[in-house]
Coordinates of N, CA and C in Angstrom, one line a residue:
M50 N 6.1 -13.2 -18.5 CA 5.7 -11.9 -18.9 C 4.3 -11.6 -18.4
V51 N 4.1 -10.4 -18.0 CA 2.9 -9.9 -17.5 C 1.9 -9.5 -18.6
E52 N 0.7 -10.0 -18.5 CA -0.3 -9.7 -19.5 C -1.4 -8.8 -18.9
F53 N -1.8 -7.8 -19.6 CA -2.9 -6.9 -19.1 C -4.2 -7.6 -19.3
N54 N -5.2 -7.1 -18.6 CA -6.6 -7.6 -18.7 C -6.7 -9.0 -18.2
R55 N -5.9 -9.4 -17.2 CA -5.9 -10.7 -16.6 C -6.0 -10.5 -15.1
I56 N -6.5 -11.5 -14.4 CA -6.5 -11.5 -12.9 C -5.3 -12.4 -12.5
Y57 N -4.5 -11.9 -11.6 CA -3.4 -12.6 -11.0 C -3.6 -12.9 -9.6
N58 N -3.6 -14.1 -9.2 CA -3.7 -14.5 -7.8 C -2.3 -14.8 -7.3
V59 N -1.6 -13.8 -6.8 CA -0.2 -13.8 -6.4 C 0.1 -13.0 -5.2
D60 N 1.2 -13.2 -4.6 CA 1.7 -12.4 -3.5 C 2.1 -11.0 -4.1
S61 N 1.3 -10.0 -3.8 CA 1.5 -8.7 -4.4 C 2.9 -8.1 -4.1
D62 N 3.5 -8.4 -3.0 CA 4.8 -7.9 -2.7 C 5.8 -8.4 -3.7
L63 N 5.7 -9.7 -4.1 CA 6.6 -10.3 -5.1 C 6.2 -9.8 -6.5
F64 N 4.9 -9.7 -6.8 CA 4.5 -9.3 -8.1 C 4.9 -7.9 -8.4
M65 N 4.8 -7.0 -7.5 CA 5.2 -5.6 -7.7 C 6.7 -5.6 -8.2
C66 N 7.6 -6.4 -7.6 CA 9.0 -6.5 -8.1 C 9.0 -6.9 -9.5
E67 N 8.2 -7.9 -9.9 CA 8.2 -8.4 -11.3 C 7.8 -7.3 -12.2
L68 N 6.7 -6.6 -11.8 CA 6.2 -5.5 -12.7 C 7.3 -4.4 -12.9
A69 N 8.0 -4.1 -11.8 CA 9.1 -3.1 -11.9 C 10.2 -3.6 -12.8
R70 N 10.6 -4.8 -12.7 CA 11.6 -5.4 -13.6 C 11.2 -5.3 -15.0
E71 N 10.0 -5.4 -15.3 CA 9.5 -5.4 -16.7 C 9.2 -3.9 -17.2
G72 N 9.5 -3.0 -16.3 CA 9.3 -1.6 -16.6 C 7.9 -1.1 -16.8
I73 N 7.0 -1.8 -16.1 CA 5.6 -1.5 -16.2 C 5.3 -0.3 -15.2
M74 N 4.6 0.7 -15.6 CA 4.2 1.8 -14.8 C 2.7 2.1 -14.8
F75 N 2.2 2.7 -13.8 CA 0.8 2.9 -13.7 C 0.5 4.4 -13.4
D76 N -0.6 4.8 -13.9 CA -1.1 6.2 -13.6 C -1.8 6.2 -12.2
L77 N -2.3 5.1 -11.8 CA -3.0 5.0 -10.5 C -2.8 3.7 -9.8
I78 N -2.4 3.7 -8.6 CA -2.3 2.5 -7.7 C -3.2 2.8 -6.5
L79 N -4.2 1.9 -6.4 CA -5.1 1.9 -5.2 C -4.8 0.7 -4.4
T80 N -4.5 0.9 -3.1 CA -4.2 -0.3 -2.3 C -5.0 -0.2 -0.9
D81 N -5.4 -1.3 -0.4 CA -6.0 -1.4 0.9 C -5.4 -2.5 1.7
P82 N -4.1 -2.2 2.2 CA -3.4 -3.2 2.9 C -3.9 -3.4 4.3
P83 N -3.5 -4.5 5.0 CA -4.0 -4.7 6.3 C -3.7 -3.5 7.2
Y84 N -4.6 -3.2 8.1 CA -4.5 -2.1 9.0 C -3.8 -2.4 10.3
N85 N -3.4 -3.6 10.5 CA -2.7 -4.0 11.7 C -3.5 -3.8 13.0
L86 N -4.7 -4.2 12.9 CA -5.7 -4.1 14.1 C -5.8 -5.4 14.8
H87 N -5.0 -6.4 14.5 CA -4.9 -7.7 15.1 C -6.3 -8.4 15.0
K88 N -6.9 -8.2 13.8 CA -8.1 -9.0 13.5 C -7.7 -10.3 12.9
D89 N -8.6 -11.3 13.1 CA -8.3 -12.7 12.6 C -8.8 -12.9 11.2
F90 N -7.9 -12.9 10.3 CA -8.3 -13.1 8.9 C -7.9 -14.5 8.4
G91 N -7.6 -15.3 9.4 CA -7.2 -16.7 9.1 C -5.7 -16.8 8.8
N92 N -5.0 -15.7 9.0 CA -3.5 -15.7 8.9 C -3.0 -14.6 9.8
M93 N -1.7 -14.3 9.7 CA -1.2 -13.3 10.6 C -0.9 -12.0 9.9
S94 N -1.6 -11.7 8.8 CA -1.4 -10.5 8.0 C -1.7 -9.2 8.8
D95 N -2.5 -9.3 9.8 CA -3.0 -8.1 10.5 C -2.5 -8.1 12.0
C96 N -1.5 -8.9 12.2 CA -1.0 -9.1 13.6 C 0.5 -8.9 13.7
L97 N 1.0 -7.8 13.3 CA 2.4 -7.5 13.3 C 2.7 -6.5 14.5
S98 N 4.0 -6.6 15.0 CA 4.4 -5.5 16.0 C 4.4 -4.2 15.2
V99 N 4.4 -3.1 15.9 CA 4.4 -1.8 15.3 C 5.6 -1.6 14.4
P100 N 6.8 -2.0 14.9 CA 8.0 -1.8 14.0 C 7.9 -2.7 12.7
E101 N 7.4 -3.9 12.9 CA 7.2 -4.8 11.7 C 6.2 -4.2 10.7
F102 N 5.1 -3.7 11.3 CA 4.1 -3.1 10.4 C 4.6 -1.9 9.6
L103 N 5.4 -1.1 10.3 CA 5.9 0.1 9.7 C 7.0 -0.3 8.6
D104 N 7.8 -1.3 8.9 CA 8.8 -1.8 7.9 C 8.0 -2.3 6.7
E105 N 7.0 -3.1 6.9 CA 6.2 -3.6 5.7 C 5.6 -2.5 4.9
S106 N 5.0 -1.5 5.6 CA 4.4 -0.4 5.0 C 5.4 0.4 4.2
R107 N 6.6 0.7 4.8 CA 7.7 1.4 4.1 C 8.1 0.7 2.8
M108 N 8.2 -0.6 2.9 CA 8.6 -1.4 1.7 C 7.5 -1.4 0.6
R109 N 6.3 -1.4 1.0 CA 5.2 -1.4 0.0 C 5.1 0.0 -0.6
I110 N 5.2 1.0 0.2 CA 5.2 2.4 -0.4 C 6.3 2.6 -1.4
K111 N 7.5 2.1 -1.1 CA 8.6 2.2 -2.0 C 8.3 1.4 -3.3
K112 N 7.8 0.2 -3.2 CA 7.4 -0.6 -4.4 C 6.4 0.1 -5.2
C113 N 5.4 0.7 -4.5 CA 4.3 1.4 -5.3 C 4.9 2.6 -6.0
S114 N 5.8 3.4 -5.3 CA 6.5 4.5 -5.8 C 7.3 4.2 -7.1
D115 N 7.9 3.0 -7.1 CA 8.7 2.6 -8.2 C 7.8 2.2 -9.4
L116 N 6.6 2.0 -9.2 CA 5.7 1.6 -10.3 C 4.8 2.7 -10.8
L117 N 4.9 3.9 -10.2 CA 4.1 5.0 -10.6 C 4.7 5.8 -11.7
A118 N 3.9 6.1 -12.7 CA 4.3 7.0 -13.8 C 4.7 8.4 -13.1
P119 N 5.5 9.2 -13.8 CA 5.9 10.5 -13.2 C 4.7 11.4 -12.7
T120 N 3.5 11.3 -13.3 CA 2.4 12.0 -12.8 C 1.3 11.1 -12.2
G121 N 1.8 9.9 -11.8 CA 0.9 8.9 -11.2 C 0.4 9.3 -9.8
S122 N -0.6 8.6 -9.3 CA -1.1 8.8 -8.0 C -1.2 7.5 -7.2
L123 N -1.0 7.6 -5.9 CA -1.2 6.4 -5.0 C -2.3 6.7 -4.1
V124 N -3.3 5.9 -4.1 CA -4.4 6.0 -3.1 C -4.2 4.8 -2.1
W125 N -4.0 5.2 -0.8 CA -3.6 4.2 0.2 C -4.7 4.3 1.3
F126 N -5.5 3.2 1.4 CA -6.4 3.2 2.5 C -5.7 2.8 3.8
G127 N -6.0 3.5 4.9 CA -5.3 3.2 6.1 C -6.2 3.6 7.3
I128 N -5.6 3.6 8.5 CA -6.3 4.0 9.7 C -5.5 5.1 10.4
H129 N -6.2 5.9 11.2 CA -5.6 7.0 11.9 C -4.4 6.6 12.7
N130 N -4.4 5.4 13.3 CA -3.3 5.0 14.1 C -1.9 5.2 13.5
Y131 N -1.8 5.0 12.2 CA -0.5 5.0 11.5 C -0.4 6.0 10.4
I132 N -1.4 6.8 10.1 CA -1.4 7.6 8.9 C -0.3 8.7 8.9
G133 N 0.1 9.2 10.1 CA 1.2 10.1 10.2 C 2.5 9.4 9.7
Y134 N 2.8 8.2 10.2 CA 4.0 7.5 9.7 C 3.9 7.3 8.2
L135 N 2.8 6.9 7.7 CA 2.7 6.6 6.3 C 2.9 7.8 5.4
Q136 N 2.4 9.0 5.9 CA 2.6 10.2 5.2 C 4.1 10.5 5.1
T137 N 4.8 10.4 6.2 CA 6.3 10.6 6.2 C 7.0 9.7 5.3
M138 N 6.6 8.4 5.3 CA 7.2 7.5 4.4 C 7.0 7.8 2.9
M139 N 5.8 8.4 2.6 CA 5.6 8.8 1.2 C 6.5 10.0 0.8
Y140 N 6.7 10.9 1.8 CA 7.6 12.0 1.5 C 9.0 11.5 1.3
D141 N 9.4 10.5 2.1 CA 10.8 9.9 2.0 C 11.1 9.3 0.6
V142 N 10.1 8.8 -0.1 CA 10.3 8.2 -1.4 C 10.0 9.2 -2.5
G143 N 9.7 10.5 -2.2 CA 9.5 11.5 -3.2 C 8.1 11.7 -3.6
L144 N 7.2 11.1 -2.9 CA 5.8 11.3 -3.2 C 5.3 12.6 -2.5
Y145 N 4.2 13.1 -3.0 CA 3.6 14.3 -2.4 C 2.3 13.9 -1.9
Y146 N 2.2 14.0 -0.6 CA 0.9 13.7 0.1 C -0.1 14.8 -0.1
R147 N -1.2 14.5 -0.6 CA -2.2 15.5 -1.0 C -3.3 15.8 0.0
R148 N -4.0 14.7 0.3 CA -5.1 14.9 1.3 C -5.5 13.6 1.9
M149 N -6.3 13.7 3.0 CA -6.8 12.6 3.7 C -8.3 12.7 3.7
N150 N -8.9 11.6 3.3 CA -10.4 11.4 3.4 C -10.7 10.6 4.7
I151 N -11.6 11.1 5.5 CA -11.9 10.4 6.7 C -13.4 10.1 6.8
W152 N -13.7 8.9 7.2 CA -15.1 8.6 7.4 C -15.2 7.7 8.7
H153 N -16.3 7.8 9.3 CA -16.5 7.0 10.6 C -17.6 6.0 10.3
Y154 N -17.2 4.8 10.7 CA -18.2 3.7 10.7 C -17.9 2.7 11.8
N155 N -18.8 1.9 12.2 CA -18.6 0.9 13.2 C -18.7 -0.5 12.5
N156 N -17.7 -1.3 12.7 CA -17.8 -2.7 12.2 C -17.0 -3.6 13.1

């Protein structure tokens, strides 16, 4: 059973399924998934082919959608390379894409 006000060190893709099974819903989900820029984070989480990355993103957007309360919001950090795809995926699961915030920085 999921308890609130705790930190869980888990695979979020699996944990989101558990949350949905328990009927837990959220007013806000904020996520900053890998951007698929092929950076070395010590694993392959940022090194997928484009079709694999889009499939992973589609699955995560659906899982987030399943966890949102009827008036809930999803804030998804991403990169311009894929934002058009992500916007379409959000429409496909019944979400309403509201706006994009863009900032420029070098890192």
